[in-house]
PDB file of C-alpha atoms in Angstrom:
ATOM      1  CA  UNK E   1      63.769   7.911  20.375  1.00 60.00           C
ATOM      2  CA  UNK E   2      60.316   9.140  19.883  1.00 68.00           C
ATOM      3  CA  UNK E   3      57.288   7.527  19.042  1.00 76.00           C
ATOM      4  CA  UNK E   4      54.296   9.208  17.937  1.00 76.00           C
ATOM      5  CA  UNK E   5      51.795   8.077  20.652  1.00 78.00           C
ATOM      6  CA  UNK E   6      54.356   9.083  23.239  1.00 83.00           C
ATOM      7  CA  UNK E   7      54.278  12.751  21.236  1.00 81.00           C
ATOM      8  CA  UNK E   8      50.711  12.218  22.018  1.00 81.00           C
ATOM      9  CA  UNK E   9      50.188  11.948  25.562  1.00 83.00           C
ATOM     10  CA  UNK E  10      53.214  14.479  26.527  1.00 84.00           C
ATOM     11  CA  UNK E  11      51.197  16.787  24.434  1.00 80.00           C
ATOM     12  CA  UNK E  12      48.717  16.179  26.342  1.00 79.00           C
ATOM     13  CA  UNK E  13      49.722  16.586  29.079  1.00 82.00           C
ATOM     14  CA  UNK E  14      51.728  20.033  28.388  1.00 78.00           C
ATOM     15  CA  UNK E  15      48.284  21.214  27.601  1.00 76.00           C
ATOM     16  CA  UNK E  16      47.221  20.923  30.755  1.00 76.00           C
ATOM     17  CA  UNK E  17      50.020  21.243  33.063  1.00 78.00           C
ATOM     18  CA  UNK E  18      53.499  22.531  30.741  1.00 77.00           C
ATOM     19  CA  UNK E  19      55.448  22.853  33.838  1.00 76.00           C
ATOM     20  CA  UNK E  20      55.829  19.224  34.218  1.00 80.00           C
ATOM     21  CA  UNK E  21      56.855  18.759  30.533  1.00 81.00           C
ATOM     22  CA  UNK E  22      60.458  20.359  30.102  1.00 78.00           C
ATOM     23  CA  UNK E  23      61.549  18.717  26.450  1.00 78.00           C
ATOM     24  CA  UNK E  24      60.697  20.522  23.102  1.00 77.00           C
ATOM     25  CA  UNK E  25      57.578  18.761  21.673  1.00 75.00           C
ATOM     26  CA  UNK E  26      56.469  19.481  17.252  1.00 70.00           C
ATOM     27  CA  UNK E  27      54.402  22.208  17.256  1.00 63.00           C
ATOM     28  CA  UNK E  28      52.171  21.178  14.498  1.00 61.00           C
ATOM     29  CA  UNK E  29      48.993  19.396  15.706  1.00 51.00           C
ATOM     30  CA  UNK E  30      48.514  15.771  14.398  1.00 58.00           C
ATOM     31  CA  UNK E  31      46.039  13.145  15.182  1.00 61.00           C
ATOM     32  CA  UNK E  32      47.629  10.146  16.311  1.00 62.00           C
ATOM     33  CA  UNK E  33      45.014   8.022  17.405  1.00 58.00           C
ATOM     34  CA  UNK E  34      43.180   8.264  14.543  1.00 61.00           C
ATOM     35  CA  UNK E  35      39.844   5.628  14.396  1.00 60.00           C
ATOM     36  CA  UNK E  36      40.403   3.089  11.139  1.00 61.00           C
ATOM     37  CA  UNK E  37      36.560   2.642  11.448  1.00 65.00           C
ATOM     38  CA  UNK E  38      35.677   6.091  11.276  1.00 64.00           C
ATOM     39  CA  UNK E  39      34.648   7.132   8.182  1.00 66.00           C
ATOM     40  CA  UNK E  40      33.161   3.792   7.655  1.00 72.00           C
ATOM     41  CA  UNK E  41      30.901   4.070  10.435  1.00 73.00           C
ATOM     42  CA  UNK E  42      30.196   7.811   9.137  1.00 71.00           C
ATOM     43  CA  UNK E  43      29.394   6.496   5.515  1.00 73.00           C
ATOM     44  CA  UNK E  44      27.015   3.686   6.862  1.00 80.00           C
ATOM     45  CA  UNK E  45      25.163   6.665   9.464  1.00 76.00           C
ATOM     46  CA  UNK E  46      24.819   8.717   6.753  1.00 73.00           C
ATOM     47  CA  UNK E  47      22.790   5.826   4.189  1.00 79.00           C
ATOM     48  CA  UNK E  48      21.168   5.028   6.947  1.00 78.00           C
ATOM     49  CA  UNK E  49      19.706   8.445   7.909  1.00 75.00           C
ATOM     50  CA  UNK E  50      19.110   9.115   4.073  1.00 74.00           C
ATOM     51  CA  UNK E  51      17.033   5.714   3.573  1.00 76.00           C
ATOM     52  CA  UNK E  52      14.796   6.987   6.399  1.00 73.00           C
ATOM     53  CA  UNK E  53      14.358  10.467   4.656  1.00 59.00           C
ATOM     54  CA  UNK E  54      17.005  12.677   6.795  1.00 44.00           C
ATOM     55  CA  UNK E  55      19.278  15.172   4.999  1.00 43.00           C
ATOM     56  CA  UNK E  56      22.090  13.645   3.744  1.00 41.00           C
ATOM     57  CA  UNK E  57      25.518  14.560   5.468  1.00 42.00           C
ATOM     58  CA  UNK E  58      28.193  15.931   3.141  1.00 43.00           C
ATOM     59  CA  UNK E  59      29.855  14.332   0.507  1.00 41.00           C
ATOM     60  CA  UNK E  60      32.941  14.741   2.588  1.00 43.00           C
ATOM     61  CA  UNK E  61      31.465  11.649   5.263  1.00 39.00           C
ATOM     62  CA  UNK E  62      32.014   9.397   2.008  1.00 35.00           C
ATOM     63  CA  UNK E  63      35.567  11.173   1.022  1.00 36.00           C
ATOM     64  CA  UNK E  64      36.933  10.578   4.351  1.00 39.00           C
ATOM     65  CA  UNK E  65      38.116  13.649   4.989  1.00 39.00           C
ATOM     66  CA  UNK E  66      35.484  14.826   7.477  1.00 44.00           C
ATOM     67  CA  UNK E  67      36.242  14.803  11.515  1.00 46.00           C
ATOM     68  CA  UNK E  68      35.151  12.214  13.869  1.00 44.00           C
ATOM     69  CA  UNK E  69      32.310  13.561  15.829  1.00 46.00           C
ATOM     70  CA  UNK E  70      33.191  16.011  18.891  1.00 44.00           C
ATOM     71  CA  UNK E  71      33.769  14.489  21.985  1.00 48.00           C
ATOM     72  CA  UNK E  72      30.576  15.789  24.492  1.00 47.00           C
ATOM     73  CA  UNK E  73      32.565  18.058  26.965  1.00 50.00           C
ATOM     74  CA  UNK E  74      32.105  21.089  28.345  1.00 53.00           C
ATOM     75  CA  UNK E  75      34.525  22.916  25.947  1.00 53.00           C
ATOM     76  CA  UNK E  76      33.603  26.383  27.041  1.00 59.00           C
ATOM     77  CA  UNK E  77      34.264  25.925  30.554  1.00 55.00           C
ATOM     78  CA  UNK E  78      37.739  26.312  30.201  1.00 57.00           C
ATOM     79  CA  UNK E  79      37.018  29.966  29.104  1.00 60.00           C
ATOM     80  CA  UNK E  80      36.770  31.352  32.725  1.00 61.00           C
ATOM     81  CA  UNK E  81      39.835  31.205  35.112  1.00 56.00           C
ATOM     82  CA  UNK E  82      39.421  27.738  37.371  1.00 55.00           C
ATOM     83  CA  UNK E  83      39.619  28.563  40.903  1.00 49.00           C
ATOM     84  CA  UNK E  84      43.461  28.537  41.492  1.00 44.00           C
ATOM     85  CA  UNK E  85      46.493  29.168  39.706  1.00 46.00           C
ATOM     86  CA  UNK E  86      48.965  26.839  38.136  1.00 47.00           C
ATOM     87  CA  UNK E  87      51.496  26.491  41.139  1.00 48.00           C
ATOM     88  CA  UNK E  88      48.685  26.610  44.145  1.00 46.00           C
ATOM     89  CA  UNK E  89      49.863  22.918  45.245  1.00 48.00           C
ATOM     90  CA  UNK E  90      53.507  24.315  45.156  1.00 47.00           C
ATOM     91  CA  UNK E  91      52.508  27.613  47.435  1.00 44.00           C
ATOM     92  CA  UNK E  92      50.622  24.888  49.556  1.00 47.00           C
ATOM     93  CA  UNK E  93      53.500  22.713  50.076  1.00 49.00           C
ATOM     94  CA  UNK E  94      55.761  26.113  50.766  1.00 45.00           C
ATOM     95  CA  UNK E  95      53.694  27.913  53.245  1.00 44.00           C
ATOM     96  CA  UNK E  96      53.513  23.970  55.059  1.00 49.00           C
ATOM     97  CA  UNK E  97      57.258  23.778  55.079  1.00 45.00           C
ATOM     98  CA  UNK E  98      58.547  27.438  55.405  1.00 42.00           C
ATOM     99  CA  UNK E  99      54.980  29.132  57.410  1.00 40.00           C
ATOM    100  CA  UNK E 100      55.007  31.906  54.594  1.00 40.00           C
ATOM    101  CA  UNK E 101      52.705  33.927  53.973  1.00 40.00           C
ATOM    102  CA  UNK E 102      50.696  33.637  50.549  1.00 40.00           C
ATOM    103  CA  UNK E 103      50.918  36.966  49.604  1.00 42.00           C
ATOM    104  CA  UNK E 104      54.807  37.747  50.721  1.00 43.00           C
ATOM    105  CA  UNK E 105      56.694  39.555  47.831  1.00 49.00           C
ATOM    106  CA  UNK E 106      58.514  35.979  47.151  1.00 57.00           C
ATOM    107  CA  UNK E 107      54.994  34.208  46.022  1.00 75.00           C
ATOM    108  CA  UNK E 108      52.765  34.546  43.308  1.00 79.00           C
ATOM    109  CA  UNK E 109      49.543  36.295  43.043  1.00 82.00           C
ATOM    110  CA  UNK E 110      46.718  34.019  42.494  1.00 81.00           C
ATOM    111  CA  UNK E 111      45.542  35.583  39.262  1.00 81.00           C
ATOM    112  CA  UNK E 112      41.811  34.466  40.125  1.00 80.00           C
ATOM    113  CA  UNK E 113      41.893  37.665  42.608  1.00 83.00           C
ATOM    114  CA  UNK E 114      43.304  40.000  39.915  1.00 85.00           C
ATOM    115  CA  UNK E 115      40.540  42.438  39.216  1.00 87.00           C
ATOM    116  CA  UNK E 116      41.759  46.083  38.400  1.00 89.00           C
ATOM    117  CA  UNK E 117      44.447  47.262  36.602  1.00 88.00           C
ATOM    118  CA  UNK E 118      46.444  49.110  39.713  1.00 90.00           C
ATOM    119  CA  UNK E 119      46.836  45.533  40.677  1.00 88.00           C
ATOM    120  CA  UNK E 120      47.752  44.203  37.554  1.00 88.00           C
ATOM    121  CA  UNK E 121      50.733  46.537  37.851  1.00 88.00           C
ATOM    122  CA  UNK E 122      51.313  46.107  41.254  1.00 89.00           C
ATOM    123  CA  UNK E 123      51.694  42.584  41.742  1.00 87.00           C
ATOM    124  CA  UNK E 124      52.688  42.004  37.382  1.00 86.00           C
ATOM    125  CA  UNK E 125      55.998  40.340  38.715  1.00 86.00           C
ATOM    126  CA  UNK E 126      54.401  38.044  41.078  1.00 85.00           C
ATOM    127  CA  UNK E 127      51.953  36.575  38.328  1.00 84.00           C
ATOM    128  CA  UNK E 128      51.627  33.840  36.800  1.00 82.00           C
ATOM    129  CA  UNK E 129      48.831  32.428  34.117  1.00 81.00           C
ATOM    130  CA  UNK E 130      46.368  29.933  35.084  1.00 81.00           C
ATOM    131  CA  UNK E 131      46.673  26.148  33.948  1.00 77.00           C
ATOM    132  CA  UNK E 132      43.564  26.710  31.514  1.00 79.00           C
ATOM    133  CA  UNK E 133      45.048  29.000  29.114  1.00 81.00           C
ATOM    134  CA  UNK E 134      41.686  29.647  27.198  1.00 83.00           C
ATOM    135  CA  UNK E 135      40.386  31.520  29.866  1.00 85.00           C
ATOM    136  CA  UNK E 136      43.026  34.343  29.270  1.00 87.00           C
ATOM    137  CA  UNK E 137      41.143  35.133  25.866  1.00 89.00           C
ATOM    138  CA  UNK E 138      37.941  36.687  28.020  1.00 86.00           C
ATOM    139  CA  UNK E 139      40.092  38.654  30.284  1.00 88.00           C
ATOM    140  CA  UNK E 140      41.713  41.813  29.399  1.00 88.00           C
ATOM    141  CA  UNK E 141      44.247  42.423  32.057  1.00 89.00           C
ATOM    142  CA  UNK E 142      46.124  38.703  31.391  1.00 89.00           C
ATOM    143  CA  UNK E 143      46.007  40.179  27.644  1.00 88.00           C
ATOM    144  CA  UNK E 144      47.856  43.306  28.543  1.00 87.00           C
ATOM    145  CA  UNK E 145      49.784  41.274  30.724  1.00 88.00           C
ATOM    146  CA  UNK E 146      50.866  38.783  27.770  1.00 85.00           C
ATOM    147  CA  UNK E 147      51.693  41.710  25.954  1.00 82.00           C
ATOM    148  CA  UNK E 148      54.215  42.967  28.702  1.00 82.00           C
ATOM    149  CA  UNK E 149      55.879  38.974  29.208  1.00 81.00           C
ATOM    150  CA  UNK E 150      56.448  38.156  25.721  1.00 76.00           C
ATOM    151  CA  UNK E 151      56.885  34.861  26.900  1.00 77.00           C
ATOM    152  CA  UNK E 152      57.212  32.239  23.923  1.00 80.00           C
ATOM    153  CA  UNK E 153      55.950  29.174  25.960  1.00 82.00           C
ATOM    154  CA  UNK E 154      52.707  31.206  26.425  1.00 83.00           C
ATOM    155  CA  UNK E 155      51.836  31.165  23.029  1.00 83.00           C
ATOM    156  CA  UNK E 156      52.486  27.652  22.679  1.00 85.00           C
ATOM    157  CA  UNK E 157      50.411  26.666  25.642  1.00 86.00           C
ATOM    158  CA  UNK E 158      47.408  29.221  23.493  1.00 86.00           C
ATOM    159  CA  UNK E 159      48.654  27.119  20.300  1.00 87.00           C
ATOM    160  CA  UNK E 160      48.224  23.771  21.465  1.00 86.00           C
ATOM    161  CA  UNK E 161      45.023  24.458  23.070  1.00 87.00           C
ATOM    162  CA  UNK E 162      43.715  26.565  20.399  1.00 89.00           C
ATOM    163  CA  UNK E 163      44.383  24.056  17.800  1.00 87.00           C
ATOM    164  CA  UNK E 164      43.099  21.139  19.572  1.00 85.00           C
ATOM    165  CA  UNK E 165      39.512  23.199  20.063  1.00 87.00           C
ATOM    166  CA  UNK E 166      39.569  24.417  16.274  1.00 88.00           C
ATOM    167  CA  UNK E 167      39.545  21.145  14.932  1.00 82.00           C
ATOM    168  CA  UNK E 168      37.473  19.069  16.965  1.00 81.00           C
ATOM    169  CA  UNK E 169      34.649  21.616  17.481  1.00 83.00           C
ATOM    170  CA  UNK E 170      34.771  22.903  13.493  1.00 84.00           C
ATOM    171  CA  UNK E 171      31.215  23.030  13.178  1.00 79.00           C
ATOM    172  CA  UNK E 172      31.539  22.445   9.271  1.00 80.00           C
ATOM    173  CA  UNK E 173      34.500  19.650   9.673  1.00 75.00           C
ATOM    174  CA  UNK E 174      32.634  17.802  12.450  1.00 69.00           C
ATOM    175  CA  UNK E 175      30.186  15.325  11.131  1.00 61.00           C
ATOM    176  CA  UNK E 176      26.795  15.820  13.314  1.00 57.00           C
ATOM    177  CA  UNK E 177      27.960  18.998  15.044  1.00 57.00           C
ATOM    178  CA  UNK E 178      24.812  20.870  16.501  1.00 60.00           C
ATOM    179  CA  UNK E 179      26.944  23.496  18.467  1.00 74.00           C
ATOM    180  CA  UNK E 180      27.130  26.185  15.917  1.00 80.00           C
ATOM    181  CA  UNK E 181      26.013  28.996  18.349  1.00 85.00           C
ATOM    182  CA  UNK E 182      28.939  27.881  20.618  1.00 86.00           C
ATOM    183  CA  UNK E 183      31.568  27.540  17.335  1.00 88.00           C
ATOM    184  CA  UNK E 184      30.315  30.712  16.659  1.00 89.00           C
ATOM    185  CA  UNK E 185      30.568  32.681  19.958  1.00 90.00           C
ATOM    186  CA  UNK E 186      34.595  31.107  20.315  1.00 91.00           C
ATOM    187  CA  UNK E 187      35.458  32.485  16.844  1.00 92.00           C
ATOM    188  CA  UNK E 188      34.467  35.875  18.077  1.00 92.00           C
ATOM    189  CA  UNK E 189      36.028  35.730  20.936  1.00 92.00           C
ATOM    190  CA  UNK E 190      39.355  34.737  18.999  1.00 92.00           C
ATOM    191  CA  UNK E 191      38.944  37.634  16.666  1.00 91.00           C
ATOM    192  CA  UNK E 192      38.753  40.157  19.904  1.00 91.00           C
ATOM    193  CA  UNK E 193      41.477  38.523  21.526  1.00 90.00           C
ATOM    194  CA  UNK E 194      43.552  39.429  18.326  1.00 88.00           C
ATOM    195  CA  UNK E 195      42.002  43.090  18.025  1.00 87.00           C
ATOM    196  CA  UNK E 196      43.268  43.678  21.636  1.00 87.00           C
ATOM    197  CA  UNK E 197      46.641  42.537  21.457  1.00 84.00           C
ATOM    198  CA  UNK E 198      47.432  44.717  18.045  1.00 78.00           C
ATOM    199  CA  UNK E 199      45.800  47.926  19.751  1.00 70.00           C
ATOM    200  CA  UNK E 200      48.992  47.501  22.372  1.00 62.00           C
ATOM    201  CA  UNK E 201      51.347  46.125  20.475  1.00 62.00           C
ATOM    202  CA  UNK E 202      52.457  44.385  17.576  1.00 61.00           C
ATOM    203  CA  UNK E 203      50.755  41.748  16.852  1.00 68.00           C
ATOM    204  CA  UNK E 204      50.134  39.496  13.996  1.00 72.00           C
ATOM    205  CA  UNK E 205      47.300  37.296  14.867  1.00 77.00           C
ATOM    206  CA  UNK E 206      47.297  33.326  16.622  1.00 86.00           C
ATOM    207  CA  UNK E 207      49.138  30.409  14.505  1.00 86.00           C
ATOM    208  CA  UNK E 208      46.652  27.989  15.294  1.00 89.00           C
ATOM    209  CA  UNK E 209      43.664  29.968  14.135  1.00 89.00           C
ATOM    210  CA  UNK E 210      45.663  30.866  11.014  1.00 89.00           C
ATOM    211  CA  UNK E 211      46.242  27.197  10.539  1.00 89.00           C
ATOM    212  CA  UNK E 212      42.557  26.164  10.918  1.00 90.00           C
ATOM    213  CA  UNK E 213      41.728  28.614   8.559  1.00 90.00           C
ATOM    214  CA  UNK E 214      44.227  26.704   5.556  1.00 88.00           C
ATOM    215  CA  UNK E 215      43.050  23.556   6.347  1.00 87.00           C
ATOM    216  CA  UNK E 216      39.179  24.397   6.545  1.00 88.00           C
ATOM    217  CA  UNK E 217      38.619  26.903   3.986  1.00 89.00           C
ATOM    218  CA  UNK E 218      38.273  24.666   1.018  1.00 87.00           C
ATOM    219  CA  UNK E 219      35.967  22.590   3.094  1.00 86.00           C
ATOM    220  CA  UNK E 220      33.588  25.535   4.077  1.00 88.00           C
ATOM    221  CA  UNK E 221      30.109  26.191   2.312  1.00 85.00           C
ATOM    222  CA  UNK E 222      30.707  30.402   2.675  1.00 87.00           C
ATOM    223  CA  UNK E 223      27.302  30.452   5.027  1.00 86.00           C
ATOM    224  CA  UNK E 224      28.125  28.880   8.250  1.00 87.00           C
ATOM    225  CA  UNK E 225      29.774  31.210  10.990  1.00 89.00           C
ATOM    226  CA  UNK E 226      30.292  33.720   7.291  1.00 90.00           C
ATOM    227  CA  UNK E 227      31.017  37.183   9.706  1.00 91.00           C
ATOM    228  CA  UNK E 228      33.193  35.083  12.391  1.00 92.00           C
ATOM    229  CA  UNK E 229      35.545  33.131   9.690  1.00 92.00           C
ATOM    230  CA  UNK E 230      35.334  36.748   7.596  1.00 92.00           C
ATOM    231  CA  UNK E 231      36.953  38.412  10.423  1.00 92.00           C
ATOM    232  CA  UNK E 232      39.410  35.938  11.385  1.00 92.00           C
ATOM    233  CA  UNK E 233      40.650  35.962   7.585  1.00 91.00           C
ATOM    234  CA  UNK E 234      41.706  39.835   8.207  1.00 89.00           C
ATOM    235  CA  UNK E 235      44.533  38.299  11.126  1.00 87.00           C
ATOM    236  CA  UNK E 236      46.850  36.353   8.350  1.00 85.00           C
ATOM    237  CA  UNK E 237      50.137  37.184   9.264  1.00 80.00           C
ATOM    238  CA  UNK E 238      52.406  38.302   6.369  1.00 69.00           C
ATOM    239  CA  UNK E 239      53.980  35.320   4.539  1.00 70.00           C
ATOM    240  CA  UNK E 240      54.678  34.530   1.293  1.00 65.00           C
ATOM    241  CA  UNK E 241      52.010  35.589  -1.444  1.00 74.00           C
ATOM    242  CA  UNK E 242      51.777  31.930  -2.773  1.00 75.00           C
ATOM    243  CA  UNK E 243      50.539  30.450   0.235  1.00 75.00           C
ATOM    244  CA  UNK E 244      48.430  32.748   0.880  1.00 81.00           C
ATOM    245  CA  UNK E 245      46.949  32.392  -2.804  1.00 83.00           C
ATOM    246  CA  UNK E 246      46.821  28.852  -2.376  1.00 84.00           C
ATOM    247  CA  UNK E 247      45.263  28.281   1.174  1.00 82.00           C
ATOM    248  CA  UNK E 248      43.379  31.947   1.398  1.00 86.00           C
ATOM    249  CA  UNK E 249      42.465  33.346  -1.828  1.00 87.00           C
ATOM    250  CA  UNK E 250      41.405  30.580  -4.298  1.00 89.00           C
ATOM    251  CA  UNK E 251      38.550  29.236  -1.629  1.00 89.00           C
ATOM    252  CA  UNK E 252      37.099  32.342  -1.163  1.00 90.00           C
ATOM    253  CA  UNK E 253      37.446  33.211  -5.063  1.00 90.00           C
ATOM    254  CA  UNK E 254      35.438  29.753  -5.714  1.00 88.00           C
ATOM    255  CA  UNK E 255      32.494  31.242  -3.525  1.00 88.00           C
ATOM    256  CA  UNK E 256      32.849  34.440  -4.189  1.00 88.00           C
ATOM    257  CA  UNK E 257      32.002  33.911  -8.029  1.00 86.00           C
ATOM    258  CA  UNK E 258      28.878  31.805  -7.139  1.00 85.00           C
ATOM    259  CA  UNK E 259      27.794  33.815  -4.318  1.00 85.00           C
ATOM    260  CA  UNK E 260      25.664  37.216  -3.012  1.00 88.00           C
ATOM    261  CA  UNK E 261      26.261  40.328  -3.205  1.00 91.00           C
ATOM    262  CA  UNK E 262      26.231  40.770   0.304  1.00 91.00           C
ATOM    263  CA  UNK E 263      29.438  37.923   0.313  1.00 90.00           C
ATOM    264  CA  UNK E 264      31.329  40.092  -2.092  1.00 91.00           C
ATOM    265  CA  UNK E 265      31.421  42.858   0.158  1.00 93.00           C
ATOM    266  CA  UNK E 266      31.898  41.054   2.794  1.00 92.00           C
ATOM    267  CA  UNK E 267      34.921  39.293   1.526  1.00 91.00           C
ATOM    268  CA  UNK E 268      36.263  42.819   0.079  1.00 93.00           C
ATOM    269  CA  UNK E 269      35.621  43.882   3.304  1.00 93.00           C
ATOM    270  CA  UNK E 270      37.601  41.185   5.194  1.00 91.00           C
ATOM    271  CA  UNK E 271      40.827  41.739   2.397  1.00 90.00           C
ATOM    272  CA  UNK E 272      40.779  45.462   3.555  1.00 92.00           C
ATOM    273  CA  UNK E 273      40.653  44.952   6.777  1.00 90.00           C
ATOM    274  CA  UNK E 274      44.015  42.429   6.532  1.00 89.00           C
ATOM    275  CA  UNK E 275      45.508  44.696   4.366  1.00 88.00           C
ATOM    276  CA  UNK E 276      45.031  47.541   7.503  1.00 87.00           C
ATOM    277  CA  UNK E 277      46.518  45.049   9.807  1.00 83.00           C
ATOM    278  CA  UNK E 278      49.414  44.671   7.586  1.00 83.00           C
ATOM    279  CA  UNK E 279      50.124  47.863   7.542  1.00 85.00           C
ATOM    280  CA  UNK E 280      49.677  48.838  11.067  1.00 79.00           C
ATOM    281  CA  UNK E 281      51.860  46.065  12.370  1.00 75.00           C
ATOM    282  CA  UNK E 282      54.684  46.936   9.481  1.00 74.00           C
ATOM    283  CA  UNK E 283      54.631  50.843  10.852  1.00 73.00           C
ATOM    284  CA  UNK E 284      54.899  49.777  14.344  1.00 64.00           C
ATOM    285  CA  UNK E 285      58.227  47.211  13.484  1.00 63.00           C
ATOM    286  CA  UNK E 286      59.611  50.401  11.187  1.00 63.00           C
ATOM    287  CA  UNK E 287      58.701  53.110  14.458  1.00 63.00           C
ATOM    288  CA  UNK E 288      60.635  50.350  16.926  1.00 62.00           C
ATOM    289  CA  UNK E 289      63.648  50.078  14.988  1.00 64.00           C
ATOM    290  CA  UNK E 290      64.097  53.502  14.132  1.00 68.00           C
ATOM    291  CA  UNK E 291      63.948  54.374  18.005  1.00 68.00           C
ATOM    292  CA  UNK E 292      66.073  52.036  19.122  1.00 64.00           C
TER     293      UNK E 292
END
């Protein structure tokens, strides 16, 4: 049957290449090869720094609940479309075996040459999205195109990568984190991602951000990345009022009581703005019905 680690490295490797993974893998993110050590290590850093007269880390290094530290990578690289598509090796092999031409009807598009929207529509059955899903979230025409697919698989590529860069670059999770302006610039990039896709269609926000948000709420201080998290908060998708009572509304009621008045509005601000989205993505499931 499976094991856990195996979980782990097929997940792994349906990140980065989900054609060679056919089997249904559990969609819910889980460290498996968690460190035993690591909050120890974190507790001794963080007496260590404080006996030399550094700020003390967070009380949650000593809890250990707080995330080992991010691996250095280049994170944000995978934000741009890589050089080829997904099947390039596969169009390789073909054009080897059969002398076809790349661009014949029967082949794909390389989506790194898509550029205008005549030949998004031109060539929209002939594409396919690159290997490094992330990169779709900075272009606009693989949004309208993932609007026109409604392909599940694609959001589950977006969830498992999504996830897996929410919670190890969580600038508030991740003890010794100095890439705030980074955190910062992905979160907004999230939150226009989402705008787009509910301006074309019905759309009710990304799982894995919603997900990050539950888990990290209670953990975050109200000040770091306030307008980024504030806007995410508005994409909830409707569920059950107790959840969202639970995992939404009593952390931002505990700084909300003990905060500015600038955080007030802001967080009154944010609930408006989710109640909108509510609204607008209830009318546009009542419109679709009724037409069809």
């Amino acid at each position: 049957g499976m094991q856990s680690h195996l979980q782990a490295l097929l997940s792994l490797y349906k990140l980065y290449c989900p054609e060679q993974v056919t089997i249904t893998l559990p969609g819910r993110m889980k460290t498996y090869f968690k460190n035993p050590e690591g909050s120890w290590k974190a507790a001794i850093t963080a007496v260590r720094q404080r006996n030399q007269g550094a700020s003390p880390l967070s009380q949650r290094v000593f809890l250990g609940i707080s995330q080992p530290q991010s691996r250095k990578r280049k994170w944000n690289a995978q934000m741009v479309i890589p050089a080829s598509s997904t099947n390039t090796n596969n169009l390789a092999e073909d054009r080897q075996k059969n002398s076809v031409c790349l661009y014949s009807t029967n082949e794909s598009f390389p989506v790194e040459q898509l550029q205008t929207f005549p030949q998004l529509l031109q060539n929209i059955h002939r594409l396919e999205f690159p290997s490094q899903m992330g990169s779709v979230l900075k272009n606009p025409l693989l949004l309208h195109y993932m609007n026109c697919v409604k392909d599940e698989s694609i959001y589950l590529r977006l969830y498992y990568w999504m996830g897996q860069i929410l919670q190890e670059e969580c600038t508030w999770c991740v003890v010794d984190n100095s890439s705030e302006e980074e955190f910062k610039s992905f979160l907004e990039t999230i939150y226009k991602s989402e705008c787009f896709l509910q301006a074309s269609a019905c759309f009710e926000g990304f799982s894995a951000c919603e997900e990050f948000l539950y888990k990290t709420l209670p953990l975050w201080d109200g000040v770091c990345c306030r307008s980024e998290v504030l806007s995410l908060v508005s994409w909830i998708s409707l569920s059950s009022f107790s959840d969202i009572k639970s995992y939404i509304y009593d952390p931002l009621a505990q700084l909300f009581f003990t905060s500015s008045i600038y955080f007030k509005c802001s967080v009154i601000e944010s609930l408006k703005e989710l109640l909108q989205n509510w609204l607008n993505c209830n009318e546009i499931q009542v419109d679709s019905e009724s037409s069809s």
